[in-house]
CSV table of C-alpha atoms in Angstrom, one decimal:
chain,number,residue,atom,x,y,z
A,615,UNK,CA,12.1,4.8,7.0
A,616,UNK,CA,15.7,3.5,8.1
A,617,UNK,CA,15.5,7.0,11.0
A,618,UNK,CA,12.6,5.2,12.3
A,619,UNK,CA,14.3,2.3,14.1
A,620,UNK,CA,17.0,4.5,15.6
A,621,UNK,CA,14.5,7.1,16.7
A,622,UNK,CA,12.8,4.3,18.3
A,623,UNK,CA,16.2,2.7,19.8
A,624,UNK,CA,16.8,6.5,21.3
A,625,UNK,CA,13.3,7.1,22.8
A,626,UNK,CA,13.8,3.8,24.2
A,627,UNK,CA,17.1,4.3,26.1
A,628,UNK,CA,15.9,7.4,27.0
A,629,UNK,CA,12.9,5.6,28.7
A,630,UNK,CA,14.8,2.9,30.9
A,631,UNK,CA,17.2,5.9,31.7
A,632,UNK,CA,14.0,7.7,33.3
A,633,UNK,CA,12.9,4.9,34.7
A,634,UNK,CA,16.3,3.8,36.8
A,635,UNK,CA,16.2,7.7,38.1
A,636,UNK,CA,12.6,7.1,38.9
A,637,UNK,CA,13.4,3.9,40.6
A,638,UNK,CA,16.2,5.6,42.7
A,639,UNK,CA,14.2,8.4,43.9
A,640,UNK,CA,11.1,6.1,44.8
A,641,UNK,CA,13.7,4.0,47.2
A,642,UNK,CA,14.6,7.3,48.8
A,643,UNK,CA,10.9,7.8,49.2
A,644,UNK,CA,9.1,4.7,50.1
A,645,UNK,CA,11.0,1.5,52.6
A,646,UNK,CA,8.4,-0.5,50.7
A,647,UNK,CA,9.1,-2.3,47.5
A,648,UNK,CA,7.8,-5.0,45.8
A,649,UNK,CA,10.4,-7.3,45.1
A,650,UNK,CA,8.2,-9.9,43.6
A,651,UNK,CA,8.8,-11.1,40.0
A,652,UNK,CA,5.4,-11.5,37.9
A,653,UNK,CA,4.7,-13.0,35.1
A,654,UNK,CA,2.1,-12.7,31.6
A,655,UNK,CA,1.7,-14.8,29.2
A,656,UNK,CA,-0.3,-14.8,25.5
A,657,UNK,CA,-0.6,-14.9,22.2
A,658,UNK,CA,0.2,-12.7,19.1
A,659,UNK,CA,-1.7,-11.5,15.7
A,660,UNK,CA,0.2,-9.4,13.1
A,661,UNK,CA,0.3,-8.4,9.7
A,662,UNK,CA,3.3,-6.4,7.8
A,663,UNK,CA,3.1,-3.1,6.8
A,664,UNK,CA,6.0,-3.6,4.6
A,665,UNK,CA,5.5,-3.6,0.7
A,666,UNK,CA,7.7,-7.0,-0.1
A,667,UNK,CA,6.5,-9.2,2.9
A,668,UNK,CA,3.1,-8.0,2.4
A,669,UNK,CA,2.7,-9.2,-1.1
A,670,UNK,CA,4.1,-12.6,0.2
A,671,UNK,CA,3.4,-13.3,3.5
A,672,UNK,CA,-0.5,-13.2,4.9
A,673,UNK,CA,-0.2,-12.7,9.1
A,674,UNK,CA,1.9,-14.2,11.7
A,675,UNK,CA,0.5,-15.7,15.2
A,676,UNK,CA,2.6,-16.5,18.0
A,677,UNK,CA,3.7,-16.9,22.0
A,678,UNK,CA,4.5,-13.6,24.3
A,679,UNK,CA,5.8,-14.1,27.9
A,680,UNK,CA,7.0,-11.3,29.9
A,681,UNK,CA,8.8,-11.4,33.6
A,682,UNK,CA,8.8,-8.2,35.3
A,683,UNK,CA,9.3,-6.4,38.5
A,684,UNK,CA,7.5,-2.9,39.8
A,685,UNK,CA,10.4,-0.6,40.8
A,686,UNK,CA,7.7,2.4,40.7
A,687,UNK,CA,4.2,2.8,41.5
A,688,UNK,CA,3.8,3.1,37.6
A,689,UNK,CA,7.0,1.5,36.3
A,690,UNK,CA,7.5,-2.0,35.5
A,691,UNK,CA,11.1,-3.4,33.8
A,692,UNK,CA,11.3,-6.8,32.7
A,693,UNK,CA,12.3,-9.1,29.7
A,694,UNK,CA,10.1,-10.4,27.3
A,695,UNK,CA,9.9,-13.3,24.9
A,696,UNK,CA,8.4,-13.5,21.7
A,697,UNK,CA,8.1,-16.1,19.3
A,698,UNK,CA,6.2,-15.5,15.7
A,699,UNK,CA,5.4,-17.9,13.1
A,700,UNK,CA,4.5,-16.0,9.8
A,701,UNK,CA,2.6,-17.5,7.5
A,702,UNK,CA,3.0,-17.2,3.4
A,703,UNK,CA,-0.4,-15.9,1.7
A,704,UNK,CA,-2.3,-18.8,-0.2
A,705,UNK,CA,-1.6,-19.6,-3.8
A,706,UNK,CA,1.9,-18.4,-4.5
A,707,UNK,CA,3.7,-18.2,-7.3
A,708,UNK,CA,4.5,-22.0,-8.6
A,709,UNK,CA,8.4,-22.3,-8.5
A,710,UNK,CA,11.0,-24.8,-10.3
A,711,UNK,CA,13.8,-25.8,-10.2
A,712,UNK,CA,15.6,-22.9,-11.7
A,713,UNK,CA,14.2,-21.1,-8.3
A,714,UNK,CA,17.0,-19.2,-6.5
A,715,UNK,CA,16.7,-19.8,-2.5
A,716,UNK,CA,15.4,-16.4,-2.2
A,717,UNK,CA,12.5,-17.1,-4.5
A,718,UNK,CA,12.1,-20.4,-2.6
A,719,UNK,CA,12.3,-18.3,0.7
A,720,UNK,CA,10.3,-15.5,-0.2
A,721,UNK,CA,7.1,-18.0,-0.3
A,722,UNK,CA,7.9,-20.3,2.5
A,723,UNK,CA,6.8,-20.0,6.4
A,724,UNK,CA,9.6,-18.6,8.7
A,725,UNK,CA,9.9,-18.0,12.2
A,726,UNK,CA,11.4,-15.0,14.4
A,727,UNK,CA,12.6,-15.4,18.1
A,728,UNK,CA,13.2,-12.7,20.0
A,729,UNK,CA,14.5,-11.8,23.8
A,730,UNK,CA,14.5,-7.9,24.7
A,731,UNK,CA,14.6,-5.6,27.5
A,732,UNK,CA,11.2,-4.4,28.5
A,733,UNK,CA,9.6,-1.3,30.2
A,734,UNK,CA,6.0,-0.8,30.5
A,735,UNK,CA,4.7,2.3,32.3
A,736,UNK,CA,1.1,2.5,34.0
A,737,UNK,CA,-1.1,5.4,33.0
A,738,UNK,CA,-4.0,4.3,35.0
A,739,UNK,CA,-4.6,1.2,36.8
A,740,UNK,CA,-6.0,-0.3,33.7
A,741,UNK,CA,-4.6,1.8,30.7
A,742,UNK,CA,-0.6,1.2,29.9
A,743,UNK,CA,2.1,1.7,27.3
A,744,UNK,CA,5.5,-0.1,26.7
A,745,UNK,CA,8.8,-0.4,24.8
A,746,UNK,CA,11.1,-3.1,24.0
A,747,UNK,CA,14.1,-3.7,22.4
A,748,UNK,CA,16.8,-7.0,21.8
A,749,UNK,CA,17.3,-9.5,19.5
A,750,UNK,CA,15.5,-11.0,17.0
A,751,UNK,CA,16.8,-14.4,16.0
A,752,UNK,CA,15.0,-15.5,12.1
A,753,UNK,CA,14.4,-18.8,11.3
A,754,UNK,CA,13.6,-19.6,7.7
A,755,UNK,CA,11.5,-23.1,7.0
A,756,UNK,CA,12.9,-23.9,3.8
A,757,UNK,CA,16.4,-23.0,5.1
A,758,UNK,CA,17.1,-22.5,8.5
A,759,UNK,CA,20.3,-20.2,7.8
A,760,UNK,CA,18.9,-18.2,5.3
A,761,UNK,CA,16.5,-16.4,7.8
A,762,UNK,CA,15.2,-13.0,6.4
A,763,UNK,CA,17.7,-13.6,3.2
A,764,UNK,CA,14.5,-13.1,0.6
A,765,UNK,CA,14.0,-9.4,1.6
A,766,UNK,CA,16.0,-7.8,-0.9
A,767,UNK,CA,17.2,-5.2,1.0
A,768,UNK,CA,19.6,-7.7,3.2
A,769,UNK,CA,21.2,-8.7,0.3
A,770,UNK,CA,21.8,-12.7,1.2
A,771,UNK,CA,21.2,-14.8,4.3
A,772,UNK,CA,20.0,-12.5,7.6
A,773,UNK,CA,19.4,-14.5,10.6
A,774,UNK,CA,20.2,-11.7,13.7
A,775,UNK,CA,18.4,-8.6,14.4
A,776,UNK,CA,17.2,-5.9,15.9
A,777,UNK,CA,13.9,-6.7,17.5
A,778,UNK,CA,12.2,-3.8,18.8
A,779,UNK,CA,8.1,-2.8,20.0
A,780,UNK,CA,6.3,0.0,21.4
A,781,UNK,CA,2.7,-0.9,22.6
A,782,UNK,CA,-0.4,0.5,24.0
A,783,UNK,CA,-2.9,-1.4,25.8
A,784,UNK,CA,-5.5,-2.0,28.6
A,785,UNK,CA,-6.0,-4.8,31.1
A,786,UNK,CA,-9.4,-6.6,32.2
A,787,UNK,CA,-10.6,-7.7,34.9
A,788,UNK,CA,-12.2,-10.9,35.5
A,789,UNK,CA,-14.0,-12.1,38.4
A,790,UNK,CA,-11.4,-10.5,41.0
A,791,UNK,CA,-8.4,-8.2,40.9
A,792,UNK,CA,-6.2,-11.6,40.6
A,793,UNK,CA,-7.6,-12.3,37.0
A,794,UNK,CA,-6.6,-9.6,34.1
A,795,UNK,CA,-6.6,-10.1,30.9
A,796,UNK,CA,-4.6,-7.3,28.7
A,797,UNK,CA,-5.2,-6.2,25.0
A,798,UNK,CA,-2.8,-4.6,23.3
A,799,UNK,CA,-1.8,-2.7,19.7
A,800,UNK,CA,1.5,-3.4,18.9
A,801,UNK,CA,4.6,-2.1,16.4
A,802,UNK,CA,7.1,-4.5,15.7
A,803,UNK,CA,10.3,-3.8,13.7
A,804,UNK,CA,12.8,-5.9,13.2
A,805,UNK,CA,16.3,-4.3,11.9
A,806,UNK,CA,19.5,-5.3,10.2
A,807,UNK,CA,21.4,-3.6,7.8
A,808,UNK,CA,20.1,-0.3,7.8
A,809,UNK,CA,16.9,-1.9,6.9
A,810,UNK,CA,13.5,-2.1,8.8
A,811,UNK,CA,11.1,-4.8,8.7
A,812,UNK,CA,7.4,-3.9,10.4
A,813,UNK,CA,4.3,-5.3,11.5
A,814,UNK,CA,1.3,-3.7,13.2
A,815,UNK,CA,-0.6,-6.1,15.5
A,816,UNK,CA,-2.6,-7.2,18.9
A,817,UNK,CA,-0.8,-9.0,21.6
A,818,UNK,CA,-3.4,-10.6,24.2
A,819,UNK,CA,-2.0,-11.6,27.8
A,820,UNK,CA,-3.0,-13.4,31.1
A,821,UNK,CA,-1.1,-11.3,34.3
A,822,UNK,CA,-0.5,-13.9,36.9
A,823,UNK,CA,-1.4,-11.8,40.1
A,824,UNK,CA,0.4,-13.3,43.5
C-alpha cells in the first residue's frame, strides 16, 4: 500500500511533463491559443476504503472548483480546490472521560482542505481523465490541531499532507454546448508518513463555457 502513493506521485509528474512537451509542440504548430481561464464548480460524495476510517467514519460530502486553461486540443492544466467534510458513522462508541484525544477524535467530524496541481486530458469531446496532486490541509472538529492524529499509523497530531486524485469522467450537455454538467469516479489519497489514507467517490461539476 505505502508504493501506491509514490507510484501515483510518479505517473503524475510524468503526466504534466508530457503535457508541457505537448504544449510546446502545439505552439510551434497552431498561432492559435486559447488563453482563456475556465472555470467548474461542484460537489463531492466519498466513502473510505481504508479499514480504520471505515469502521468510524460513514462518507464525506463536499465543494470542488477547478480553474484551468487548454494548452492542447486535448490538454487542460489548472488548479483545483477541494474541501471535504467527513462524517462519523451513527452510534459510536460512548466515551468518558478517561477518553484519550485520539479516541475522542477517531468518532468526531473532521474536515480536509486541499489545493493541487491539476491536469485533465480529453479522450473524446465528452469522455476525460485527470490527475492531481498538492496539499491536503486536516481539520479535526473536536481539535483543530490534531487533524488526522486518530489514525494510528501517524502516531499523534497530522494536520499536512499529501493530497493526491486520479479521475475518470464524462460531461453532459444541457440545452446547448454552453451548459455541461460532468460526472466523475474519483480516488483520493491523502499521505503523510509513509502512510496512505483513501477514498473512492463521485465528484459532479458545472463547466462554465465563455
Amino acid at each position: 500500500m505505502k508504493k501506491i502513493p509514490i507510484l501515483l506521485l510518479i505517473v503524475l509528474l510524468m503526466t504534466v511533463k508530457f503535457v508541457a512537451a505537448q504544449a510546446i509542440i502545439t505552439d510551434s504548430i497552431s498561432p492559435k491559443k486559447d488563453k482563456k481561464i475556465h472555470w467548474e464548480s461542484g460537489i463531492n460524495l466519498s466513502v473510505p476504503v481504508h479499514v480504520q476510517m471505515y469502521r468510524s467514519h460513514r462518507f464525506e460530502i463536499g465543494l470542488n472548483l477547478r480553474g484551468w486553461r487548454k494548452i492542447s486540443p486535448k490538454w487542460d492544466l489548472g488548479i483545483k480546490f477541494d474541501y471535504d467534510y467527513w462524517l462519523v458513522k451513527k452510534n459510536p462508541p460512548i466515551l468518558t472521560p478517561e477518553s484519550t484525544l485520539s479516541d475522542r477524535a477517531l468518532y468526531s467530524n473532521f474536515s480536509i482542505f486541499s489545493l493541487k496541481a491539476n491536469t485533465q486530458y480529453s479522450l473524446t469531446n465528452k469522455l476525460y481523465w485527470g490527475a492531481e496532486s498538492g496539499i491536503g490541509y486536516a481539520l479535526s472538529d473536536v481539535d483543530g490541531r490534531f487533524g488526522l492524529g486518530f489514525v494510528s499509523e501517524f502516531r499523534g497530531p497530522q494536520r499536512f499532507g499529501l493530497s493526491s486524485s486520479f479521475y475518470l469522467g464524462r460531461y453532459f450537455i444541457i440545452g446547448n454546448q454552453k451548459n455541461q454538467l460532468g460526472l466523475s469516479t474519483d480516488f483520493t489519497q491523502y499521505l503523510a508518513h509513509g502512510h496512505a489514507e483513501n477514498s473512492l467517490g463521485f465528484k459532479i461539476k458545472y463547466r462554465f463555457i465563455h
